[in-house]
Amino acid sequence: MTEVVRDDSPSFFDEFFSLSTAKAKQTRGKGPAPKAVVDPVYGPSAINDGEITVYVGTHVYSGWMSAQVTRSLDAAASEFSMASDGWTADKIPINSAVQVHVDGEPVLTGWLERVSSSVGPKSHTVTLSGRSKTCDLVDCSARTGTYAGLNLQQIGAALAKPYRVNVKNEVTDLGPESAFRIQPGETPFEALERQARTHFLLLTDTPSGDLLLTRAGASGVDSAANNIVMGGNVLSAQVSYDYSGRFSEYTLRSQGASAGEVRHREIGDATDDAVTRYRNLTVTNGGQLPGRKAQDRAAREKSARIGKSLTATYELQGWRAPDKKLWRPNMLVSVWDEYQGWNGMVLLVTDVTFSFGNDGRQTTTVQLKPRQAYEEPEKSKVRLAKRSGKQLVGNLPFQLAWVVAPRIAVAVGSSYFRSENKQAWLAENARKDLK
């Protein structure tokens, strides 16, 4: 374990909200010595490149027995966990502001929430864990009220202000909300996520601890620049096709109040023809929706569940993608996996976990799903329609036909294997099911 103590510096909490710099001196412990200190909070730090480094108060720690940092497109708060046998639990100021760096770059800014100590006959381990600053938006209750004439980013900024969390936006077409009401007992994240679903928006966090409004694939990363290749950068893989979360019928109901009573009415529906037995799901929307948006919301529920029925998880060598940047959620990648029949299949990175083991291995575990799971259904259709038959097959191989067109796959699966033109077969039948 290596510890760096910074002298003559303001409190670490204040450094989250200013651009102050600090000097540092090194005290030796277990693990390699730090290389340098530039600005430990803002800008890339040269401390311990090739390691996972944690800044706690005025101390900088590296050389962990094991460490993990997880960022997710499905979560508003990133998480970290570090283990060491080099010191005792009372040395760590719990509830301190922290920043976590991977390979010299910040990936999480937040709070140290838990410190635990375990003792065995021949071991003593202290584990630190915490989450991004946005954890307060996930845990705490929002102040009730109604917002009108503000867009979702402005509403988010008002809800996040008490927690000193900024709200960033990657979407250009946000319009004002006619009437947005906070439901009693809702957290800021629950309230914002409820409304974000109507706009096909995602809520996640940034390495600086801000809340981010975005859409699937909004990072603009070219999938061709980042390949995941079996026999190349892949150490292990797991692919799952799961129908338990899919239904044959989806019904959306709006919720309104009349004479002190809550009333519901059906305003949207969708069907998933791939689910051959009767399975129904009713989704309640917290407010009123126009007819077209209600129908879109029902279609979005169906589309999301279809997309999420396919999950691919790959353990990769190192922490950086082929574009030399750290792996990150919401980037598109091309997957080459002969066991699944994927030859350049484009998938969306939804989860990224950076790991450092006691054997010194540096690995990244990425979870992938079809982009369809997170975007507006009409955009999925337009995007797929623009591809040629050959391109479509590259992204919808036979295994994915079991996700989007299982009845067709069952009926004519044997003819697929006998077919001389498998690409044309897949393209035609996948198009039929995606209509």
Short mmCIF file of C-alpha atoms in Angstrom, two decimals, residues 15-411:
data_model
loop_
_atom_site.label_atom_id
_atom_site.label_comp_id
_atom_site.label_asym_id
_atom_site.label_seq_id
_atom_site.Cartn_x
_atom_site.Cartn_y
_atom_site.Cartn_z
CA GLU A 15 -11.64 20.89 -4.12
CA PHE A 16 -14.66 19.28 -5.75
CA PHE A 17 -16.04 22.75 -6.34
CA SER A 18 -12.89 24.75 -7.11
CA LEU A 19 -9.76 24.42 -9.23
CA SER A 20 -7.30 24.63 -6.34
CA THR A 21 -4.10 22.63 -6.58
CA ALA A 22 -2.08 21.09 -3.80
CA LYS A 23 1.41 20.01 -2.98
CA ALA A 24 2.10 16.53 -1.75
CA LYS A 25 4.74 14.55 0.02
CA GLN A 26 5.17 10.82 -0.06
CA THR A 27 5.20 8.44 2.88
CA ARG A 28 6.34 4.96 2.01
CA GLY A 29 4.28 1.86 2.70
CA LYS A 30 3.43 -1.29 0.82
CA GLY A 31 3.32 -1.16 -2.95
CA PRO A 32 5.27 0.91 -5.52
CA ALA A 33 6.13 4.55 -4.93
CA PRO A 34 4.07 7.22 -6.70
CA LYS A 35 5.69 8.74 -9.75
CA ALA A 36 4.47 12.32 -9.41
CA VAL A 37 1.65 14.58 -8.26
CA VAL A 38 0.24 17.09 -10.72
CA ASP A 39 -3.32 18.03 -9.79
CA PRO A 40 -4.85 15.10 -7.92
CA VAL A 41 -8.43 16.28 -8.43
CA TYR A 42 -8.63 17.98 -11.82
CA GLY A 43 -6.89 16.84 -14.96
CA PRO A 44 -5.01 13.56 -15.49
CA SER A 45 -2.72 12.68 -12.62
CA ALA A 46 0.64 11.04 -13.18
CA ILE A 47 0.41 9.22 -9.85
CA ASN A 48 0.71 5.47 -10.30
CA ASP A 49 -0.20 5.09 -13.94
CA GLY A 50 -1.17 1.47 -14.37
CA GLU A 51 -2.92 1.38 -11.00
CA ILE A 52 -6.26 2.20 -9.41
CA THR A 53 -5.68 5.16 -7.12
CA VAL A 54 -8.01 6.63 -4.48
CA TYR A 55 -7.90 10.13 -3.03
CA VAL A 56 -9.42 10.33 0.46
CA GLY A 57 -9.26 13.73 2.15
CA THR A 58 -5.64 14.82 1.99
CA HIS A 59 -4.35 11.28 1.45
CA VAL A 60 -3.72 9.40 -1.78
CA TYR A 61 -3.78 5.59 -1.70
CA SER A 62 -2.63 3.01 -4.24
CA GLY A 63 -1.10 -0.47 -4.32
CA TRP A 64 -4.30 -2.32 -3.40
CA MET A 65 -4.60 -6.07 -2.85
CA SER A 66 -7.66 -5.86 -5.09
CA ALA A 67 -9.81 -3.06 -6.49
CA GLN A 68 -12.94 -2.66 -8.60
CA VAL A 69 -14.72 0.34 -10.10
CA THR A 70 -18.08 -0.09 -11.87
CA ARG A 71 -19.80 2.42 -14.13
CA SER A 72 -23.21 1.64 -15.63
CA LEU A 73 -25.61 3.15 -18.12
CA ASP A 74 -28.45 1.72 -15.98
CA ALA A 75 -27.31 3.34 -12.72
CA ALA A 76 -27.12 6.97 -11.65
CA ALA A 77 -24.20 6.32 -9.29
CA SER A 78 -20.93 4.55 -10.08
CA GLU A 79 -19.43 2.30 -7.39
CA PHE A 80 -15.96 1.37 -6.12
CA SER A 81 -14.49 -1.17 -3.72
CA MET A 82 -10.85 -1.52 -2.60
CA ALA A 83 -9.18 -4.02 -0.26
CA SER A 84 -5.85 -3.74 1.58
CA ASP A 85 -3.95 -5.56 4.30
CA GLY A 86 -1.61 -2.65 4.95
CA TRP A 87 -3.45 -0.64 7.61
CA THR A 88 -6.36 -0.50 10.06
CA ALA A 89 -9.95 0.67 9.57
CA ASP A 90 -9.72 3.59 12.01
CA LYS A 91 -7.16 5.24 9.74
CA ILE A 92 -9.77 5.96 7.06
CA PRO A 93 -12.13 8.93 7.53
CA ILE A 94 -15.51 7.51 6.56
CA ASN A 95 -17.93 9.88 4.75
CA SER A 96 -14.97 11.70 3.21
CA ALA A 97 -15.07 13.02 -0.33
CA VAL A 98 -13.09 10.78 -2.67
CA GLN A 99 -11.96 10.59 -6.24
CA VAL A 100 -10.93 7.36 -7.96
CA HIS A 101 -8.44 7.26 -10.84
CA VAL A 102 -7.82 4.36 -13.21
CA ASP A 103 -4.51 4.41 -15.06
CA GLY A 104 -4.06 8.08 -14.15
CA GLU A 105 -7.52 9.26 -15.26
CA PRO A 106 -10.49 10.13 -12.98
CA VAL A 107 -13.44 7.76 -13.36
CA LEU A 108 -15.47 8.45 -10.19
CA THR A 109 -15.96 11.43 -7.88
CA GLY A 110 -18.03 10.86 -4.78
CA TRP A 111 -18.07 9.62 -1.21
CA LEU A 112 -16.43 6.95 0.91
CA GLU A 113 -19.53 5.31 2.41
CA ARG A 114 -18.35 2.05 3.99
CA VAL A 115 -15.21 0.84 5.73
CA SER A 116 -15.11 -2.77 6.89
CA SER A 117 -12.45 -4.85 8.56
CA SER A 118 -12.11 -8.64 8.56
CA VAL A 119 -9.61 -10.63 10.60
CA GLY A 120 -8.64 -14.28 10.18
CA PRO A 121 -5.94 -16.55 11.60
CA LYS A 122 -3.43 -15.39 9.01
CA SER A 123 -5.02 -12.32 7.44
CA HIS A 124 -6.35 -8.86 8.18
CA THR A 125 -8.19 -7.04 5.40
CA VAL A 126 -9.70 -3.57 5.32
CA THR A 127 -12.19 -2.82 2.54
CA LEU A 128 -13.26 0.65 1.40
CA SER A 129 -16.32 1.20 -0.78
CA GLY A 130 -18.49 4.06 -1.92
CA ARG A 131 -20.39 5.70 -4.75
CA SER A 132 -20.50 8.75 -6.98
CA LYS A 133 -21.82 12.09 -5.68
CA THR A 134 -25.06 11.29 -7.50
CA CYS A 135 -25.81 8.66 -4.81
CA ASP A 136 -27.64 11.36 -2.85
CA LEU A 137 -30.08 11.78 -5.75
CA VAL A 138 -30.74 8.03 -5.59
CA ASP A 139 -31.16 7.77 -1.80
CA CYS A 140 -32.74 11.02 -0.59
CA SER A 141 -36.32 12.26 -0.86
CA ALA A 142 -37.08 15.03 -3.33
CA ARG A 143 -38.87 18.17 -2.27
CA THR A 144 -42.44 17.94 -3.51
CA GLY A 145 -43.66 20.55 -5.96
CA THR A 146 -44.70 21.24 -9.54
CA TYR A 147 -42.43 22.52 -12.28
CA ALA A 148 -43.84 24.11 -15.46
CA GLY A 149 -42.09 25.71 -18.42
CA LEU A 150 -38.70 24.13 -17.60
CA ASN A 151 -36.92 21.39 -19.51
CA LEU A 152 -35.72 18.22 -17.82
CA GLN A 153 -32.17 19.47 -17.34
CA GLN A 154 -33.43 22.61 -15.57
CA ILE A 155 -35.77 20.56 -13.39
CA GLY A 156 -32.89 18.20 -12.60
CA ALA A 157 -30.65 21.13 -11.67
CA ALA A 158 -33.28 22.40 -9.21
CA LEU A 159 -33.68 18.97 -7.60
CA ALA A 160 -29.92 18.34 -7.43
CA LYS A 161 -28.92 21.78 -6.12
CA PRO A 162 -29.28 20.93 -2.38
CA TYR A 163 -26.82 18.05 -2.89
CA ARG A 164 -24.30 20.17 -4.81
CA VAL A 165 -24.59 17.94 -7.87
CA ASN A 166 -24.45 19.44 -11.36
CA VAL A 167 -26.67 18.21 -14.19
CA LYS A 168 -25.13 17.85 -17.67
CA ASN A 169 -26.94 17.23 -20.94
CA GLU A 170 -25.90 15.54 -24.20
CA VAL A 171 -29.33 15.94 -25.82
CA THR A 172 -30.12 18.87 -28.11
CA ASP A 173 -33.90 18.57 -28.43
CA LEU A 174 -35.09 19.03 -24.84
CA GLY A 175 -38.28 21.09 -24.67
CA PRO A 176 -40.13 22.60 -21.72
CA GLU A 177 -42.34 20.32 -19.65
CA SER A 178 -45.96 21.50 -19.46
CA ALA A 179 -46.42 20.29 -15.88
CA PHE A 180 -44.01 18.09 -13.96
CA ARG A 181 -45.06 17.08 -10.45
CA ILE A 182 -42.90 15.39 -7.85
CA GLN A 183 -44.78 12.48 -6.29
CA PRO A 184 -44.63 12.19 -2.47
CA GLY A 185 -41.80 9.88 -1.41
CA GLU A 186 -39.96 10.00 -4.75
CA THR A 187 -36.23 10.48 -4.83
CA PRO A 188 -34.84 13.05 -7.28
CA PHE A 189 -33.58 10.22 -9.47
CA GLU A 190 -36.94 8.41 -9.48
CA ALA A 191 -38.78 11.60 -10.43
CA LEU A 192 -36.36 12.49 -13.23
CA GLU A 193 -36.12 8.92 -14.52
CA ARG A 194 -39.90 8.66 -14.68
CA GLN A 195 -40.07 11.67 -16.97
CA ALA A 196 -36.91 10.75 -18.87
CA ARG A 197 -38.56 7.52 -20.03
CA THR A 198 -41.21 9.51 -21.91
CA HIS A 199 -38.40 11.16 -23.93
CA PHE A 200 -36.33 7.96 -24.37
CA LEU A 201 -33.55 9.51 -22.26
CA LEU A 202 -31.05 7.81 -19.97
CA LEU A 203 -29.75 9.07 -16.63
CA THR A 204 -26.22 8.17 -15.58
CA ASP A 205 -23.22 9.89 -13.98
CA THR A 206 -19.93 11.34 -15.22
CA PRO A 207 -16.39 10.81 -13.85
CA SER A 208 -16.69 14.24 -12.19
CA GLY A 209 -19.78 13.17 -10.25
CA ASP A 210 -22.37 15.04 -12.33
CA LEU A 211 -25.74 13.65 -13.38
CA LEU A 212 -25.89 13.19 -17.16
CA LEU A 213 -28.90 13.21 -19.50
CA THR A 214 -28.08 11.22 -22.60
CA ARG A 215 -29.36 8.82 -25.25
CA ALA A 216 -28.09 5.43 -26.35
CA GLY A 217 -24.93 5.78 -28.41
CA ALA A 218 -24.74 9.55 -27.84
CA SER A 219 -21.02 9.31 -27.09
CA GLY A 220 -20.44 9.33 -30.84
CA VAL A 221 -17.79 6.62 -30.66
CA ASP A 222 -17.39 4.77 -33.95
CA SER A 223 -17.95 1.06 -33.37
CA ALA A 224 -15.45 0.25 -36.11
CA ALA A 225 -12.69 1.81 -33.98
CA ASN A 226 -13.27 -0.53 -31.04
CA ASN A 227 -13.37 -4.27 -31.61
CA ILE A 228 -13.94 -7.05 -29.09
CA VAL A 229 -12.36 -10.16 -30.58
CA MET A 230 -12.40 -13.74 -29.31
CA GLY A 231 -8.83 -14.94 -29.46
CA GLY A 232 -7.65 -11.32 -29.30
CA ASN A 233 -8.40 -9.04 -26.36
CA VAL A 234 -11.01 -11.37 -24.79
CA LEU A 235 -10.09 -13.44 -21.72
CA SER A 236 -13.53 -14.95 -21.10
CA ALA A 237 -17.09 -14.55 -22.36
CA GLN A 238 -20.67 -15.26 -21.34
CA VAL A 239 -23.74 -14.71 -23.52
CA SER A 240 -27.30 -15.06 -22.23
CA TYR A 241 -30.65 -15.17 -24.03
CA ASP A 242 -33.40 -14.62 -21.45
CA TYR A 243 -37.11 -14.50 -22.26
CA SER A 244 -38.35 -14.24 -18.66
CA GLY A 245 -38.74 -10.47 -18.91
CA ARG A 246 -40.72 -10.45 -22.18
CA PHE A 247 -44.51 -10.41 -22.60
CA SER A 248 -46.97 -10.98 -25.42
CA GLU A 249 -49.05 -7.88 -24.57
CA TYR A 250 -48.12 -4.53 -23.07
CA THR A 251 -50.73 -2.05 -21.82
CA LEU A 252 -49.93 1.48 -20.71
CA ARG A 253 -52.27 3.24 -18.31
CA SER A 254 -52.21 6.92 -17.41
CA GLN A 255 -52.80 8.11 -13.88
CA GLY A 256 -54.92 11.14 -13.08
CA ALA A 257 -56.82 12.59 -10.16
CA SER A 258 -60.52 13.40 -10.08
CA ALA A 259 -62.49 14.49 -7.01
CA GLY A 260 -59.71 13.27 -4.75
CA GLU A 261 -59.57 9.85 -6.37
CA VAL A 262 -56.85 8.35 -8.52
CA ARG A 263 -58.17 7.02 -11.80
CA HIS A 264 -56.47 5.01 -14.53
CA ARG A 265 -57.32 4.59 -18.17
CA GLU A 266 -55.72 2.58 -20.94
CA ILE A 267 -53.97 4.86 -23.41
CA GLY A 268 -51.40 2.69 -25.22
CA ASP A 269 -50.68 -0.91 -26.12
CA ALA A 270 -48.11 -3.04 -27.91
CA THR A 271 -47.65 -6.72 -28.73
CA ASP A 272 -44.57 -8.92 -29.00
CA ASP A 273 -45.40 -11.63 -31.54
CA ALA A 274 -42.24 -13.53 -30.65
CA VAL A 275 -43.75 -14.51 -27.28
CA THR A 276 -46.00 -17.37 -28.35
CA ARG A 277 -47.92 -17.92 -25.09
CA TYR A 278 -50.15 -15.36 -23.40
CA ARG A 279 -48.16 -13.11 -21.02
CA ASN A 280 -49.49 -9.65 -20.22
CA LEU A 281 -47.90 -6.64 -18.50
CA THR A 282 -49.60 -3.39 -17.45
CA VAL A 283 -47.37 -0.34 -17.03
CA THR A 284 -48.63 2.71 -15.13
CA ASN A 285 -47.44 6.16 -16.18
CA GLY A 286 -47.24 8.67 -13.33
CA GLY A 287 -48.88 11.48 -15.30
CA GLN A 288 -50.95 12.27 -18.35
CA LEU A 289 -49.57 11.46 -21.80
CA PRO A 290 -50.90 12.48 -25.22
CA GLY A 291 -52.15 9.57 -27.34
CA ARG A 292 -49.11 9.40 -29.63
CA LYS A 293 -46.61 9.57 -26.76
CA ALA A 294 -48.58 6.94 -24.87
CA GLN A 295 -48.39 4.57 -27.81
CA ASP A 296 -44.66 5.28 -28.14
CA ARG A 297 -44.19 4.59 -24.43
CA ALA A 298 -45.86 1.18 -24.77
CA ALA A 299 -43.73 0.39 -27.84
CA ARG A 300 -40.64 1.53 -25.91
CA GLU A 301 -41.41 -0.91 -23.10
CA LYS A 302 -41.66 -3.75 -25.61
CA SER A 303 -38.55 -2.71 -27.51
CA ALA A 304 -36.49 -2.34 -24.34
CA ARG A 305 -37.44 -5.79 -23.09
CA ILE A 306 -36.64 -7.36 -26.45
CA GLY A 307 -33.22 -5.72 -26.46
CA LYS A 308 -32.46 -6.66 -22.86
CA SER A 309 -33.27 -10.31 -23.50
CA LEU A 310 -29.76 -10.57 -24.99
CA THR A 311 -26.81 -9.86 -22.69
CA ALA A 312 -23.16 -10.45 -23.54
CA THR A 313 -20.41 -10.13 -20.94
CA TYR A 314 -16.72 -10.09 -21.90
CA GLU A 315 -13.66 -9.96 -19.66
CA LEU A 316 -10.97 -8.02 -21.53
CA GLN A 317 -7.25 -7.54 -21.14
CA GLY A 318 -6.24 -4.16 -19.72
CA TRP A 319 -8.33 -1.06 -19.03
CA ARG A 320 -8.20 0.69 -22.37
CA ALA A 321 -10.15 0.17 -25.59
CA PRO A 322 -8.44 -0.05 -28.98
CA ASP A 323 -8.91 3.73 -29.36
CA LYS A 324 -6.48 4.10 -26.40
CA LYS A 325 -9.18 5.57 -24.16
CA LEU A 326 -10.57 3.91 -21.05
CA TRP A 327 -13.54 1.65 -21.69
CA ARG A 328 -16.75 3.58 -20.89
CA PRO A 329 -20.51 3.06 -20.88
CA ASN A 330 -22.58 4.15 -23.91
CA MET A 331 -19.91 3.43 -26.49
CA LEU A 332 -20.65 1.22 -29.49
CA VAL A 333 -18.38 -1.74 -30.20
CA SER A 334 -18.02 -4.36 -32.90
CA VAL A 335 -17.94 -7.92 -31.57
CA TRP A 336 -16.21 -10.80 -33.33
CA ASP A 337 -17.21 -14.02 -31.58
CA GLU A 338 -17.11 -17.22 -33.60
CA TYR A 339 -18.95 -19.16 -30.88
CA GLN A 340 -22.00 -16.88 -31.33
CA GLY A 341 -21.55 -16.45 -35.08
CA TRP A 342 -20.95 -12.72 -34.62
CA ASN A 343 -18.80 -11.14 -37.31
CA GLY A 344 -18.67 -7.48 -36.39
CA MET A 345 -22.00 -7.39 -34.55
CA VAL A 346 -22.54 -3.85 -33.19
CA LEU A 347 -23.57 -3.74 -29.52
CA LEU A 348 -23.84 -1.03 -26.88
CA VAL A 349 -21.60 -1.03 -23.80
CA THR A 350 -23.94 -0.72 -20.80
CA ASP A 351 -21.62 -1.62 -17.89
CA VAL A 352 -17.87 -1.30 -17.36
CA THR A 353 -15.97 -2.77 -14.39
CA PHE A 354 -12.26 -2.01 -13.99
CA SER A 355 -10.49 -4.63 -11.84
CA PHE A 356 -7.08 -5.02 -10.27
CA GLY A 357 -6.30 -8.37 -8.65
CA ASN A 358 -3.75 -9.43 -6.06
CA ASP A 359 -1.97 -11.21 -8.89
CA GLY A 360 -1.40 -7.84 -10.55
CA ARG A 361 -3.81 -8.50 -13.43
CA GLN A 362 -5.55 -5.48 -14.95
CA THR A 363 -8.86 -6.41 -16.57
CA THR A 364 -12.06 -4.75 -17.74
CA THR A 365 -15.41 -6.53 -17.75
CA VAL A 366 -17.92 -5.03 -20.18
CA GLN A 367 -21.60 -5.87 -20.44
CA LEU A 368 -23.16 -5.44 -23.86
CA LYS A 369 -26.74 -5.22 -25.10
CA PRO A 370 -28.39 -4.33 -28.42
CA ARG A 371 -28.82 -0.59 -28.82
CA GLN A 372 -32.51 -1.30 -29.37
CA ALA A 373 -32.88 -1.85 -25.61
CA TYR A 374 -32.38 1.85 -24.93
CA GLU A 375 -33.55 3.87 -27.90
CA GLU A 376 -36.82 5.03 -29.40
CA PRO A 377 -38.44 2.15 -31.35
CA GLU A 378 -38.96 4.22 -34.51
CA LYS A 379 -35.28 5.16 -34.57
CA SER A 380 -34.34 1.48 -34.35
CA LYS A 381 -36.47 0.71 -37.39
CA VAL A 382 -35.06 3.62 -39.40
CA ARG A 383 -31.48 2.75 -38.46
CA LEU A 384 -31.95 -0.91 -39.43
CA ALA A 385 -33.77 -0.03 -42.66
CA LYS A 386 -30.80 2.06 -43.81
CA ARG A 387 -28.49 -0.94 -43.71
CA SER A 388 -28.04 -3.21 -46.67
CA GLY A 389 -28.85 -6.89 -46.34
CA LYS A 390 -25.20 -7.80 -45.91
CA GLN A 391 -24.66 -5.17 -43.22
CA LEU A 392 -27.80 -6.23 -41.38
CA VAL A 393 -26.64 -9.80 -41.21
CA GLY A 394 -23.34 -8.67 -39.70
CA ASN A 395 -25.29 -7.33 -36.75
CA LEU A 396 -28.13 -9.88 -36.58
CA PRO A 397 -26.59 -13.35 -36.81
CA PHE A 398 -28.50 -16.57 -36.35
CA GLN A 399 -28.24 -16.51 -32.54
CA LEU A 400 -29.87 -13.07 -32.43
CA ALA A 401 -32.69 -14.38 -34.60
CA TRP A 402 -33.72 -16.34 -31.50
CA VAL A 403 -34.19 -12.98 -29.75
CA VAL A 404 -36.07 -11.06 -32.45
CA ALA A 405 -37.61 -13.87 -34.52
CA PRO A 406 -37.73 -17.13 -32.57
CA ARG A 407 -40.80 -18.53 -34.29
CA ILE A 408 -39.15 -18.11 -37.66
CA ALA A 409 -35.95 -19.65 -36.30
CA VAL A 410 -37.84 -22.67 -34.98
CA ALA A 411 -39.86 -23.12 -38.17
#
